[in-house]
Amino acid sequence: MDEPKYPRRSPRRETMIIGALRTDDGDEIPCVVRDVSKEGARISVSQREPLADSVELKLQCSQGSVRMRVMWRDGPFAGLSSLNVGLLHSRT
């Protein structure tokens, strides 16, 4: 998979964390968080349905969720940017 060609502000850390994306309608889309950084995450989505511009990412290992902006999508993969910088990284 070709990832976007832009400089990263912080290093990525590979993960395999089960999670879910919650839409504004309350639907949950299962996902796997493939890597994280202070600014966001790369996920794989088990369903090929469209994603809204922003979603709530809930990690299986966490009680809360993080509001994320969908930055790019390539097939089952998507790049998410945290709207609360650093919050996602502290939960993994």
Short mmCIF file of N, CA, C and O in Angstrom, two decimals:
data_model
loop_
_atom_site.label_atom_id
_atom_site.label_comp_id
_atom_site.label_asym_id
_atom_site.label_seq_id
_atom_site.Cartn_x
_atom_site.Cartn_y
_atom_site.Cartn_z
N MET A 1 0.85 -1.18 0.00
CA MET A 1 0.00 0.00 0.00
C MET A 1 0.89 1.24 0.00
O MET A 1 1.84 1.34 0.75
N ASP A 2 0.56 2.18 -0.83
CA ASP A 2 1.28 3.45 -0.85
C ASP A 2 0.66 4.40 0.14
O ASP A 2 -0.53 4.69 0.06
N GLU A 3 1.45 4.85 1.10
CA GLU A 3 0.97 5.81 2.08
C GLU A 3 1.19 7.21 1.56
O GLU A 3 2.02 7.42 0.68
N PRO A 4 0.47 8.18 2.07
CA PRO A 4 0.65 9.56 1.63
C PRO A 4 2.10 10.00 1.77
O PRO A 4 2.79 9.61 2.71
N LYS A 5 2.56 10.81 0.83
CA LYS A 5 3.95 11.27 0.82
C LYS A 5 4.05 12.65 1.47
O LYS A 5 4.16 13.66 0.80
N TYR A 6 3.98 12.72 2.77
CA TYR A 6 4.17 13.97 3.48
C TYR A 6 4.94 13.68 4.76
O TYR A 6 4.90 12.57 5.27
N PRO A 7 5.69 14.65 5.23
CA PRO A 7 6.54 14.39 6.41
C PRO A 7 5.71 14.14 7.68
O PRO A 7 4.69 14.78 7.89
N ARG A 8 6.16 13.21 8.47
CA ARG A 8 5.53 12.91 9.76
C ARG A 8 6.09 13.84 10.83
O ARG A 8 7.28 14.10 10.86
N ARG A 9 5.22 14.32 11.70
CA ARG A 9 5.68 15.18 12.80
C ARG A 9 6.22 14.37 13.97
O ARG A 9 6.99 14.87 14.76
N SER A 10 5.78 13.13 14.09
CA SER A 10 6.27 12.29 15.18
C SER A 10 6.34 10.84 14.68
O SER A 10 5.64 10.47 13.75
N PRO A 11 7.18 10.02 15.32
CA PRO A 11 7.32 8.63 14.88
C PRO A 11 6.06 7.82 15.10
O PRO A 11 5.28 8.09 16.02
N ARG A 12 5.87 6.83 14.24
CA ARG A 12 4.75 5.90 14.39
C ARG A 12 5.20 4.68 15.16
O ARG A 12 6.36 4.28 15.07
N ARG A 13 4.26 4.10 15.88
CA ARG A 13 4.52 2.85 16.62
C ARG A 13 3.52 1.82 16.13
O ARG A 13 2.32 2.04 16.18
N GLU A 14 4.01 0.68 15.64
CA GLU A 14 3.12 -0.37 15.14
C GLU A 14 2.31 -0.96 16.29
O GLU A 14 2.82 -1.16 17.39
N THR A 15 1.04 -1.24 16.00
CA THR A 15 0.14 -1.85 16.98
C THR A 15 -0.78 -2.83 16.26
O THR A 15 -0.80 -2.90 15.04
N MET A 16 -1.54 -3.56 17.02
CA MET A 16 -2.63 -4.40 16.52
C MET A 16 -3.73 -4.33 17.57
O MET A 16 -4.02 -5.31 18.26
N ILE A 17 -4.35 -3.17 17.71
CA ILE A 17 -5.35 -2.94 18.73
C ILE A 17 -6.74 -2.99 18.11
O ILE A 17 -7.02 -2.30 17.13
N ILE A 18 -7.61 -3.79 18.68
CA ILE A 18 -9.00 -3.88 18.23
C ILE A 18 -9.72 -2.62 18.69
O ILE A 18 -9.56 -2.16 19.82
N GLY A 19 -10.53 -2.07 17.80
CA GLY A 19 -11.28 -0.87 18.14
C GLY A 19 -12.56 -0.79 17.34
O GLY A 19 -12.94 -1.73 16.64
N ALA A 20 -13.21 0.34 17.45
CA ALA A 20 -14.44 0.60 16.69
C ALA A 20 -14.53 2.09 16.41
O ALA A 20 -14.12 2.91 17.23
N LEU A 21 -15.06 2.41 15.25
CA LEU A 21 -15.34 3.80 14.89
C LEU A 21 -16.82 4.04 15.13
O LEU A 21 -17.66 3.28 14.63
N ARG A 22 -17.13 5.04 15.90
CA ARG A 22 -18.54 5.39 16.16
C ARG A 22 -18.89 6.60 15.31
O ARG A 22 -18.23 7.63 15.37
N THR A 23 -19.94 6.45 14.51
CA THR A 23 -20.38 7.54 13.66
C THR A 23 -21.31 8.47 14.43
O THR A 23 -21.77 8.13 15.53
N ASP A 24 -21.60 9.62 13.85
CA ASP A 24 -22.52 10.57 14.49
C ASP A 24 -23.93 9.98 14.62
O ASP A 24 -24.70 10.40 15.47
N ASP A 25 -24.25 8.99 13.78
CA ASP A 25 -25.56 8.31 13.85
C ASP A 25 -25.60 7.25 14.93
O ASP A 25 -26.63 6.63 15.16
N GLY A 26 -24.45 6.98 15.57
CA GLY A 26 -24.39 5.97 16.63
C GLY A 26 -24.00 4.59 16.15
O GLY A 26 -23.88 3.66 16.94
N ASP A 27 -23.79 4.43 14.83
CA ASP A 27 -23.36 3.13 14.31
C ASP A 27 -21.91 2.89 14.70
O ASP A 27 -21.13 3.83 14.83
N GLU A 28 -21.53 1.62 14.88
CA GLU A 28 -20.15 1.26 15.18
C GLU A 28 -19.59 0.40 14.07
O GLU A 28 -20.22 -0.56 13.64
N ILE A 29 -18.40 0.77 13.59
CA ILE A 29 -17.71 0.06 12.53
C ILE A 29 -16.46 -0.56 13.15
O ILE A 29 -15.59 0.17 13.62
N PRO A 30 -16.35 -1.89 13.17
CA PRO A 30 -15.15 -2.53 13.72
C PRO A 30 -13.90 -2.11 12.94
O PRO A 30 -13.95 -1.93 11.72
N CYS A 31 -12.77 -1.97 13.65
CA CYS A 31 -11.52 -1.63 13.00
C CYS A 31 -10.36 -2.20 13.80
O CYS A 31 -10.53 -2.66 14.92
N VAL A 32 -9.18 -2.17 13.17
CA VAL A 32 -7.93 -2.54 13.85
C VAL A 32 -6.99 -1.36 13.69
O VAL A 32 -6.77 -0.87 12.58
N VAL A 33 -6.44 -0.89 14.80
CA VAL A 33 -5.47 0.20 14.77
C VAL A 33 -4.11 -0.43 14.45
O VAL A 33 -3.60 -1.24 15.22
N ARG A 34 -3.54 -0.08 13.30
CA ARG A 34 -2.29 -0.68 12.81
C ARG A 34 -1.06 0.05 13.32
O ARG A 34 -0.02 -0.56 13.49
N ASP A 35 -1.15 1.37 13.46
CA ASP A 35 -0.06 2.12 14.08
C ASP A 35 -0.59 3.44 14.62
O ASP A 35 -1.66 3.89 14.23
N VAL A 36 0.15 3.99 15.57
CA VAL A 36 -0.25 5.24 16.22
C VAL A 36 0.95 6.17 16.33
O VAL A 36 2.11 5.75 16.31
N SER A 37 0.65 7.45 16.42
CA SER A 37 1.63 8.47 16.72
C SER A 37 0.94 9.47 17.63
O SER A 37 -0.23 9.31 17.97
N LYS A 38 1.63 10.52 18.02
CA LYS A 38 1.01 11.54 18.86
C LYS A 38 -0.13 12.24 18.15
O LYS A 38 -1.05 12.73 18.77
N GLU A 39 -0.06 12.31 16.82
CA GLU A 39 -1.06 13.04 16.05
C GLU A 39 -2.20 12.20 15.52
O GLU A 39 -3.22 12.74 15.11
N GLY A 40 -2.05 10.88 15.47
CA GLY A 40 -3.12 10.10 14.86
C GLY A 40 -2.84 8.62 14.79
O GLY A 40 -2.04 8.08 15.55
N ALA A 41 -3.51 7.98 13.81
CA ALA A 41 -3.42 6.53 13.69
C ALA A 41 -3.71 6.11 12.25
O ALA A 41 -4.36 6.83 11.50
N ARG A 42 -3.21 4.92 11.92
CA ARG A 42 -3.59 4.27 10.67
C ARG A 42 -4.38 3.04 11.06
O ARG A 42 -3.95 2.25 11.90
N ILE A 43 -5.55 2.90 10.48
CA ILE A 43 -6.45 1.80 10.82
C ILE A 43 -6.78 0.98 9.59
O ILE A 43 -6.60 1.43 8.46
N SER A 44 -7.25 -0.24 9.84
CA SER A 44 -7.89 -1.02 8.78
C SER A 44 -9.33 -1.23 9.22
O SER A 44 -9.62 -1.45 10.40
N VAL A 45 -10.20 -1.12 8.26
CA VAL A 45 -11.64 -1.21 8.52
C VAL A 45 -12.16 -2.49 7.91
O VAL A 45 -11.88 -2.80 6.75
N SER A 46 -12.94 -3.24 8.67
CA SER A 46 -13.43 -4.53 8.18
C SER A 46 -14.60 -4.38 7.21
O SER A 46 -14.98 -5.33 6.56
N GLN A 47 -15.16 -3.21 7.11
CA GLN A 47 -16.27 -2.96 6.20
C GLN A 47 -15.86 -1.90 5.20
O GLN A 47 -15.11 -1.01 5.52
N ARG A 48 -16.38 -1.98 4.01
CA ARG A 48 -16.03 -1.01 2.97
C ARG A 48 -17.09 0.08 2.84
O ARG A 48 -17.33 0.59 1.76
N GLU A 49 -17.69 0.44 3.93
CA GLU A 49 -18.66 1.53 3.86
C GLU A 49 -17.95 2.87 3.99
O GLU A 49 -16.85 2.95 4.54
N PRO A 50 -18.55 3.92 3.45
CA PRO A 50 -17.90 5.23 3.53
C PRO A 50 -17.76 5.70 4.98
O PRO A 50 -18.58 5.38 5.83
N LEU A 51 -16.69 6.45 5.22
CA LEU A 51 -16.48 7.04 6.55
C LEU A 51 -16.78 8.52 6.48
O LEU A 51 -16.46 9.18 5.49
N ALA A 52 -17.36 9.03 7.54
CA ALA A 52 -17.62 10.47 7.62
C ALA A 52 -16.29 11.21 7.79
O ALA A 52 -15.25 10.60 8.04
N ASP A 53 -16.33 12.52 7.70
CA ASP A 53 -15.11 13.33 7.86
C ASP A 53 -14.52 13.21 9.26
O ASP A 53 -13.32 13.33 9.44
N SER A 54 -15.37 12.98 10.26
CA SER A 54 -14.86 12.78 11.62
C SER A 54 -15.66 11.67 12.29
O SER A 54 -16.83 11.45 12.00
N VAL A 55 -14.97 10.94 13.17
CA VAL A 55 -15.55 9.79 13.87
C VAL A 55 -14.97 9.74 15.28
O VAL A 55 -13.97 10.39 15.58
N GLU A 56 -15.60 8.97 16.14
CA GLU A 56 -15.06 8.68 17.47
C GLU A 56 -14.36 7.33 17.39
O GLU A 56 -14.94 6.35 16.92
N LEU A 57 -13.10 7.27 17.81
CA LEU A 57 -12.36 6.02 17.84
C LEU A 57 -12.35 5.51 19.28
O LEU A 57 -11.88 6.18 20.19
N LYS A 58 -12.90 4.32 19.45
CA LYS A 58 -12.92 3.67 20.76
C LYS A 58 -12.02 2.45 20.69
O LYS A 58 -12.19 1.61 19.81
N LEU A 59 -11.05 2.38 21.59
CA LEU A 59 -10.13 1.25 21.64
C LEU A 59 -10.64 0.21 22.62
O LEU A 59 -11.18 0.56 23.67
N GLN A 60 -10.46 -1.06 22.30
CA GLN A 60 -10.91 -2.15 23.17
C GLN A 60 -10.29 -2.05 24.55
O GLN A 60 -10.91 -2.39 25.54
N CYS A 61 -9.06 -1.53 24.63
CA CYS A 61 -8.34 -1.46 25.90
C CYS A 61 -8.61 -0.17 26.68
O CYS A 61 -7.94 0.11 27.65
N SER A 62 -9.62 0.60 26.26
CA SER A 62 -9.87 1.90 26.89
C SER A 62 -11.37 2.10 27.11
O SER A 62 -12.18 1.62 26.34
N GLN A 63 -11.71 2.82 28.15
CA GLN A 63 -13.11 3.13 28.43
C GLN A 63 -13.63 4.30 27.60
O GLN A 63 -14.79 4.36 27.28
N GLY A 64 -12.76 5.24 27.29
CA GLY A 64 -13.18 6.45 26.58
C GLY A 64 -13.00 6.32 25.07
O GLY A 64 -12.69 5.25 24.55
N SER A 65 -13.23 7.42 24.39
CA SER A 65 -13.04 7.47 22.96
C SER A 65 -12.36 8.79 22.59
O SER A 65 -12.31 9.71 23.40
N VAL A 66 -11.84 8.85 21.37
CA VAL A 66 -11.13 10.02 20.90
C VAL A 66 -11.76 10.47 19.59
O VAL A 66 -11.99 9.65 18.69
N ARG A 67 -12.06 11.75 19.48
CA ARG A 67 -12.60 12.31 18.24
C ARG A 67 -11.47 12.41 17.22
O ARG A 67 -10.41 12.95 17.51
N MET A 68 -11.69 11.83 16.03
CA MET A 68 -10.66 11.77 14.99
C MET A 68 -11.21 12.32 13.68
O MET A 68 -12.39 12.17 13.39
N ARG A 69 -10.32 12.90 12.90
CA ARG A 69 -10.65 13.37 11.55
C ARG A 69 -10.07 12.37 10.56
O ARG A 69 -8.91 11.99 10.68
N VAL A 70 -10.89 11.93 9.60
CA VAL A 70 -10.41 11.03 8.55
C VAL A 70 -9.63 11.86 7.54
O VAL A 70 -10.19 12.76 6.91
N MET A 71 -8.33 11.57 7.41
CA MET A 71 -7.44 12.36 6.54
C MET A 71 -7.30 11.74 5.15
O MET A 71 -7.17 12.45 4.17
N TRP A 72 -7.29 10.41 5.08
CA TRP A 72 -7.18 9.73 3.80
C TRP A 72 -7.77 8.34 3.92
O TRP A 72 -7.95 7.82 5.01
N ARG A 73 -8.08 7.77 2.78
CA ARG A 73 -8.63 6.41 2.72
C ARG A 73 -8.06 5.72 1.50
O ARG A 73 -8.01 6.30 0.41
N ASP A 74 -7.58 4.49 1.66
CA ASP A 74 -7.06 3.70 0.56
C ASP A 74 -7.54 2.26 0.77
O ASP A 74 -6.94 1.51 1.55
N GLY A 75 -8.63 1.89 0.13
CA GLY A 75 -9.21 0.56 0.31
C GLY A 75 -9.63 0.36 1.75
O GLY A 75 -10.34 1.19 2.32
N PRO A 76 -9.13 -0.71 2.40
CA PRO A 76 -9.54 -0.97 3.79
C PRO A 76 -8.78 -0.13 4.81
O PRO A 76 -9.08 -0.19 6.00
N PHE A 77 -7.79 0.66 4.36
CA PHE A 77 -6.98 1.45 5.28
C PHE A 77 -7.44 2.90 5.30
O PHE A 77 -7.94 3.42 4.31
N ALA A 78 -7.25 3.55 6.46
CA ALA A 78 -7.57 4.97 6.59
C ALA A 78 -6.58 5.60 7.56
O ALA A 78 -6.12 4.95 8.51
N GLY A 79 -6.27 6.85 7.30
CA GLY A 79 -5.42 7.62 8.19
C GLY A 79 -6.27 8.58 8.99
O GLY A 79 -7.10 9.30 8.43
N LEU A 80 -6.12 8.55 10.30
CA LEU A 80 -6.91 9.40 11.19
C LEU A 80 -6.01 10.39 11.90
O LEU A 80 -4.91 10.04 12.33
N SER A 81 -6.48 11.59 12.06
CA SER A 81 -5.76 12.63 12.79
C SER A 81 -6.55 12.95 14.05
O SER A 81 -7.75 13.21 13.97
N SER A 82 -5.87 12.93 15.19
CA SER A 82 -6.54 13.20 16.45
C SER A 82 -6.90 14.67 16.56
O SER A 82 -6.08 15.55 16.28
N LEU A 83 -8.11 14.95 16.94
CA LEU A 83 -8.53 16.33 17.16
C LEU A 83 -8.09 16.82 18.54
O LEU A 83 -8.19 17.98 18.84
N ASN A 84 -7.58 15.89 19.38
CA ASN A 84 -6.98 16.21 20.68
C ASN A 84 -5.56 15.67 20.64
O ASN A 84 -5.31 14.56 21.09
N VAL A 85 -4.62 16.42 20.09
CA VAL A 85 -3.26 15.93 19.86
C VAL A 85 -2.67 15.36 21.15
O VAL A 85 -2.75 15.95 22.21
N GLY A 86 -2.10 14.16 21.02
CA GLY A 86 -1.45 13.51 22.15
C GLY A 86 -2.38 12.61 22.96
O GLY A 86 -1.92 11.72 23.65
N LEU A 87 -3.68 12.81 22.87
CA LEU A 87 -4.61 12.02 23.68
C LEU A 87 -4.61 10.55 23.28
O LEU A 87 -4.57 9.69 24.13
N LEU A 88 -4.61 10.27 21.99
CA LEU A 88 -4.61 8.89 21.51
C LEU A 88 -3.34 8.17 21.95
O LEU A 88 -3.38 7.07 22.43
N HIS A 89 -2.21 8.82 21.78
CA HIS A 89 -0.91 8.19 22.09
C HIS A 89 -0.83 7.81 23.56
O HIS A 89 -0.27 6.78 23.91
N SER A 90 -1.41 8.60 24.44
CA SER A 90 -1.34 8.32 25.87
C SER A 90 -2.22 7.15 26.29
O SER A 90 -2.09 6.61 27.35
N ARG A 91 -3.15 6.72 25.42
CA ARG A 91 -4.06 5.64 25.75
C ARG A 91 -3.60 4.29 25.26
O ARG A 91 -4.24 3.29 25.51
N THR A 92 -2.52 4.25 24.48
CA THR A 92 -2.10 2.97 23.91
C THR A 92 -0.86 2.46 24.60
O THR A 92 -0.18 3.15 25.28
#
